[in-house]
Amino acid sequence: MSTAPEADRLARIALNLMAEPGDPQVCALAQEWGAAELRRRLLEPGSEEPGALDVATRLAQADPARQLERAARHGIRFVMPGDAEWPSGLDALAHAGVLSDRGGVPLGLWVRGPIRLDELTSAVAVVGARSATGYGSTTAARIAADLGRAGVPVVSGAAFGIDEAAHRGALSVGGATVAVLACGVDRVYPAAHRDLLEHLAAHGAVISEAPPGWAPMRVRFLARNRIIAALARGTVVVEAASRSGALNTARWSSQLNRETMAVPGSVTSATSEGCHRLIRDGAATLVTTAAEVLELTEPMGRVHPVEEPNPSGPRDRLGTRQRQVLDAVPAVQPAGTESIARTAGIGVREVHDVLTQLLALGLVECADARWRLSHRARARH
Amino acid sequence: MSTAPEADRLARIALNLMAEPGDPQVCALAQEWGAAELRRRLLEPGSEEPGALDVATRLAQADPARQLERAARHGIRFVMPGDAEWPSGLDALAHAGVLSDRGGVPLGLWVRGPIRLDELTSAVAVVGARSATGYGSTTAARIAADLGRAGVPVVSGAAFGIDEAAHRGALSVGGATVAVLACGVDRVYPAAHRDLLEHLAAHGAVISEAPPGWAPMRVRFLARNRIIAALARGTVVVEAASRSGALNTARWSSQLNRETMAVPGSVTSATSEGCHRLIRDGAATLVTTAAEVLELTEPMGRVHPVEEPNPSGPRDRLGTRQRQVLDAVPAVQPAGTESIARTAGIGVREVHDVLTQLLALGLVECADARWRLSHRARARH
């Protein structure tokens, strides 16, 4: 059943005002029937579902036009499927199933801030423990800053700890960053993050599936996590205790076939346990830098300033003959050229020439016509 | 060609005195033809191989019986394929190929110490960087001690750093531990490990493919690494810089289809880079405890004191109804019973009963007839 766009918008908002974010039935039926038709059926008297009367009452009382107008006065817009700004990554939620009884494509998202959601196609989510360690916060901020420098938006949840560090890291280099909240985008949660949220609303975006005014509740965090994962091309868990909510975001990322990544840490740190388990179970790929994140999330060919992770040593630049001779040089007790030639299985004259080359390269030492590895070469056994 | 065992033994020792440890050609031909036949052919005049004359001369000069007798006087025995003490794990080297131009089943091993090599079937290798951090050394010692307590022998290389910590960890709980050296088992390398090596020779075993008296050389470390990997059911790399020799042992472990494991650490630690790369590339499984090592290396059914890695929280013990209500309780701003009932979609009376149960479980707080999550439940979003 086709509906005029504005009627569809108002129907979606009416349903959004009535249903919990990520209610899998409401999301699925709105996809299947269209929001206007779902709204119409829910308003029909005589539905036999328990609680239907209550739903009908609430739906009848909702005033979506007024809500939309009031939101606009606070700089809040409603972005929904079909809008130019709609982030196409969220459509994958239609087929990603249900986790913790949450799932489906949201009816729409409430958004505050200048970043357009359709500009987040290369975004990476950086999430993790509220009770992060200094190590975790520093690492999250560094990865987010490097992503920001590479022009990749950072998605997170504005919570204490890793989320906060991720947003601040991106902001510190003028990078794009958006926060997805479990409460309305006009609410301040946690209260201590008033400035951060204001800054995000002014320079990035604050996003929620829950209508303005709604409070943060556990079930809404679970619904929120799927939006974070679906907005991003991949999710990095920086620190997570073994039962952290960030693991729910990681599960959504896997469920959506996005890159799921985790940062390792000390084996004695409880806040790294969840990360280690994800990696160990094959649910996440170990990453240590933004460059490694981008290797996994970026389509081939896009150029990024990727750090050189494994600089080649002097040994790699040697020829075969040089390596053969180097391999025959004793580490500690010096040996004569003849002895080295015998071990290497190469003629004495040639060995002498090669040893002289290795000496020039700083790989061997020579005293009293006897040779051994230099300290530098010794360190590479 | 079949040979009397003692003739075979002397032929193997003669070849062992002439060839570099892990010379892939010598090892392969000794397997194929038998050591006596290989020795006979090498002594034949007129071989056209370059250097054959030199080999023949050295082989002719070797006195294996005298070498064996002299070794025995120093408490050193020669263990070879076919001996009751031969560790069967080493036979896999026949089909494991060649790395860094080393490979093959050794002609035999020189052994000093009371542990029999055929008792190492459940052994685990714990190896890593010489320039280990305190974190790495502590972790290696803890894992080795826990392996020792579980009755699992620890194999390592007696080097500074991780190797040393692994041996000492096993010794600290009276566990079995053996060192595989790149030099002769009568030599002390590194010199600072005189006491450690004496202790290992007295209580464990010191093993080498290189004959007594031979010096440590780079090529012998590479040959040695394959013996460490082949003696063990799995290899744990605790710390390794991106070009550490421990990565060569890890490659041998993979090549032998043994469990290859690595311990994570801080992303800023250069000595964890090699471990992170192994895990990231799928070449090693991330492990953080001996229990996790044993999960991977022990055949099913063998009982070990394995720690509980993921204790279940109070939430896991709740019924469906209790969870539904808990999910509807606000995290911060308290809500009345009716509001919670509406969110949960459950009747008010039932919700009140369940809230009282959750209160008793410490999952919610109540003030002025309004409810919110307790601090404990909030930490689990």
PDB file of N, CA and C in Angstrom, chain A residues 209-242:
ATOM      1  N   GLU A 209      17.236   6.359  18.284  1.00  0.00           N
ATOM      2  CA  GLU A 209      16.001   5.760  17.793  1.00  0.00           C
ATOM      3  C   GLU A 209      14.847   6.127  18.731  1.00  0.00           C
ATOM      4  N   ALA A 210      15.168   6.408  19.981  1.00  0.00           N
ATOM      5  CA  ALA A 210      14.143   6.771  20.964  1.00  0.00           C
ATOM      6  C   ALA A 210      13.724   8.227  20.753  1.00  0.00           C
ATOM      7  N   PRO A 211      12.443   8.528  20.905  1.00  0.00           N
ATOM      8  CA  PRO A 211      11.978   9.902  20.690  1.00  0.00           C
ATOM      9  C   PRO A 211      12.581  10.864  21.714  1.00  0.00           C
ATOM     10  N   PRO A 212      12.609  12.153  21.364  1.00  0.00           N
ATOM     11  CA  PRO A 212      13.080  13.167  22.317  1.00  0.00           C
ATOM     12  C   PRO A 212      12.351  13.010  23.647  1.00  0.00           C
ATOM     13  N   GLY A 213      13.049  13.204  24.721  1.00  0.00           N
ATOM     14  CA  GLY A 213      12.448  13.131  26.033  1.00  0.00           C
ATOM     15  C   GLY A 213      12.531  11.766  26.689  1.00  0.00           C
ATOM     16  N   TRP A 214      12.708  10.725  25.899  1.00  0.00           N
ATOM     17  CA  TRP A 214      12.712   9.381  26.483  1.00  0.00           C
ATOM     18  C   TRP A 214      13.959   9.137  27.329  1.00  0.00           C
ATOM     19  N   ALA A 215      13.771   8.354  28.404  1.00  0.00           N
ATOM     20  CA  ALA A 215      14.859   8.081  29.352  1.00  0.00           C
ATOM     21  C   ALA A 215      15.706   6.883  28.902  1.00  0.00           C
ATOM     22  N   PRO A 216      16.951   6.827  29.371  1.00  0.00           N
ATOM     23  CA  PRO A 216      17.783   5.656  29.042  1.00  0.00           C
ATOM     24  C   PRO A 216      17.354   4.459  29.882  1.00  0.00           C
ATOM     25  N   MET A 217      17.078   3.350  29.255  1.00  0.00           N
ATOM     26  CA  MET A 217      16.733   2.114  29.972  1.00  0.00           C
ATOM     27  C   MET A 217      17.539   0.990  29.367  1.00  0.00           C
ATOM     28  N   ARG A 218      17.706  -0.047  30.127  1.00  0.00           N
ATOM     29  CA  ARG A 218      18.532  -1.156  29.686  1.00  0.00           C
ATOM     30  C   ARG A 218      18.138  -1.634  28.288  1.00  0.00           C
ATOM     31  N   VAL A 219      16.849  -1.828  28.076  1.00  0.00           N
ATOM     32  CA  VAL A 219      16.389  -2.359  26.799  1.00  0.00           C
ATOM     33  C   VAL A 219      16.720  -1.400  25.659  1.00  0.00           C
ATOM     34  N   ARG A 220      16.782  -0.129  25.988  1.00  0.00           N
ATOM     35  CA  ARG A 220      17.102   0.854  24.943  1.00  0.00           C
ATOM     36  C   ARG A 220      18.588   0.859  24.597  1.00  0.00           C
ATOM     37  N   PHE A 221      19.428   0.514  25.596  1.00  0.00           N
ATOM     38  CA  PHE A 221      20.857   0.366  25.284  1.00  0.00           C
ATOM     39  C   PHE A 221      21.062  -0.802  24.323  1.00  0.00           C
ATOM     40  N   LEU A 222      20.313  -1.868  24.554  1.00  0.00           N
ATOM     41  CA  LEU A 222      20.445  -3.044  23.683  1.00  0.00           C
ATOM     42  C   LEU A 222      19.985  -2.715  22.267  1.00  0.00           C
ATOM     43  N   ALA A 223      18.890  -1.925  22.148  1.00  0.00           N
ATOM     44  CA  ALA A 223      18.421  -1.511  20.823  1.00  0.00           C
ATOM     45  C   ALA A 223      19.423  -0.549  20.186  1.00  0.00           C
ATOM     46  N   ARG A 224      19.983   0.324  21.003  1.00  0.00           N
ATOM     47  CA  ARG A 224      20.930   1.335  20.539  1.00  0.00           C
ATOM     48  C   ARG A 224      22.177   0.679  19.938  1.00  0.00           C
ATOM     49  N   ASN A 225      22.665  -0.382  20.595  1.00  0.00           N
ATOM     50  CA  ASN A 225      23.901  -1.019  20.145  1.00  0.00           C
ATOM     51  C   ASN A 225      23.807  -1.487  18.684  1.00  0.00           C
ATOM     52  N   ARG A 226      22.599  -1.921  18.274  1.00  0.00           N
ATOM     53  CA  ARG A 226      22.482  -2.394  16.888  1.00  0.00           C
ATOM     54  C   ARG A 226      22.594  -1.234  15.900  1.00  0.00           C
ATOM     55  N   ILE A 227      22.179  -0.027  16.345  1.00  0.00           N
ATOM     56  CA  ILE A 227      22.294   1.159  15.471  1.00  0.00           C
ATOM     57  C   ILE A 227      23.766   1.530  15.306  1.00  0.00           C
ATOM     58  N   ILE A 228      24.519   1.473  16.404  1.00  0.00           N
ATOM     59  CA  ILE A 228      25.963   1.772  16.325  1.00  0.00           C
ATOM     60  C   ILE A 228      26.623   0.831  15.326  1.00  0.00           C
ATOM     61  N   ALA A 229      26.357  -0.468  15.488  1.00  0.00           N
ATOM     62  CA  ALA A 229      27.008  -1.453  14.611  1.00  0.00           C
ATOM     63  C   ALA A 229      26.575  -1.273  13.165  1.00  0.00           C
ATOM     64  N   ALA A 230      25.296  -0.943  12.962  1.00  0.00           N
ATOM     65  CA  ALA A 230      24.767  -0.868  11.595  1.00  0.00           C
ATOM     66  C   ALA A 230      25.205   0.415  10.879  1.00  0.00           C
ATOM     67  N   LEU A 231      25.462   1.482  11.645  1.00  0.00           N
ATOM     68  CA  LEU A 231      25.934   2.731  11.032  1.00  0.00           C
ATOM     69  C   LEU A 231      27.369   2.610  10.546  1.00  0.00           C
ATOM     70  N   ALA A 232      28.127   1.656  11.134  1.00  0.00           N
ATOM     71  CA  ALA A 232      29.571   1.597  10.891  1.00  0.00           C
ATOM     72  C   ALA A 232      29.929   0.472   9.934  1.00  0.00           C
ATOM     73  N   ARG A 233      31.046   0.663   9.265  1.00  0.00           N
ATOM     74  CA  ARG A 233      31.552  -0.397   8.396  1.00  0.00           C
ATOM     75  C   ARG A 233      32.191  -1.499   9.230  1.00  0.00           C
ATOM     76  N   GLY A 234      32.633  -1.125  10.439  1.00  0.00           N
ATOM     77  CA  GLY A 234      33.225  -2.103  11.340  1.00  0.00           C
ATOM     78  C   GLY A 234      33.208  -1.556  12.748  1.00  0.00           C
ATOM     79  N   THR A 235      33.276  -2.439  13.740  1.00  0.00           N
ATOM     80  CA  THR A 235      33.259  -2.034  15.137  1.00  0.00           C
ATOM     81  C   THR A 235      34.531  -2.499  15.829  1.00  0.00           C
ATOM     82  N   VAL A 236      35.185  -1.556  16.526  1.00  0.00           N
ATOM     83  CA  VAL A 236      36.379  -1.874  17.308  1.00  0.00           C
ATOM     84  C   VAL A 236      36.011  -1.839  18.788  1.00  0.00           C
ATOM     85  N   VAL A 237      36.182  -2.957  19.484  1.00  0.00           N
ATOM     86  CA  VAL A 237      36.002  -2.981  20.933  1.00  0.00           C
ATOM     87  C   VAL A 237      37.378  -2.765  21.555  1.00  0.00           C
ATOM     88  N   VAL A 238      37.515  -1.678  22.305  1.00  0.00           N
ATOM     89  CA  VAL A 238      38.847  -1.335  22.813  1.00  0.00           C
ATOM     90  C   VAL A 238      39.115  -1.981  24.167  1.00  0.00           C
ATOM     91  N   GLU A 239      38.175  -1.913  25.069  1.00  0.00           N
ATOM     92  CA  GLU A 239      38.282  -2.638  26.337  1.00  0.00           C
ATOM     93  C   GLU A 239      36.877  -3.108  26.688  1.00  0.00           C
ATOM     94  N   ALA A 240      36.768  -4.311  27.217  1.00  0.00           N
ATOM     95  CA  ALA A 240      35.463  -4.817  27.626  1.00  0.00           C
ATOM     96  C   ALA A 240      35.674  -5.919  28.640  1.00  0.00           C
ATOM     97  N   ALA A 241      35.049  -5.781  29.779  1.00  0.00           N
ATOM     98  CA  ALA A 241      35.082  -6.877  30.746  1.00  0.00           C
ATOM     99  C   ALA A 241      34.280  -8.032  30.148  1.00  0.00           C
ATOM    100  N   SER A 242      34.312  -9.171  30.806  1.00  0.00           N
ATOM    101  CA  SER A 242      33.758 -10.361  30.163  1.00  0.00           C
ATOM    102  C   SER A 242      32.248 -10.274  29.968  1.00  0.00           C
TER     103      SER A 242
END
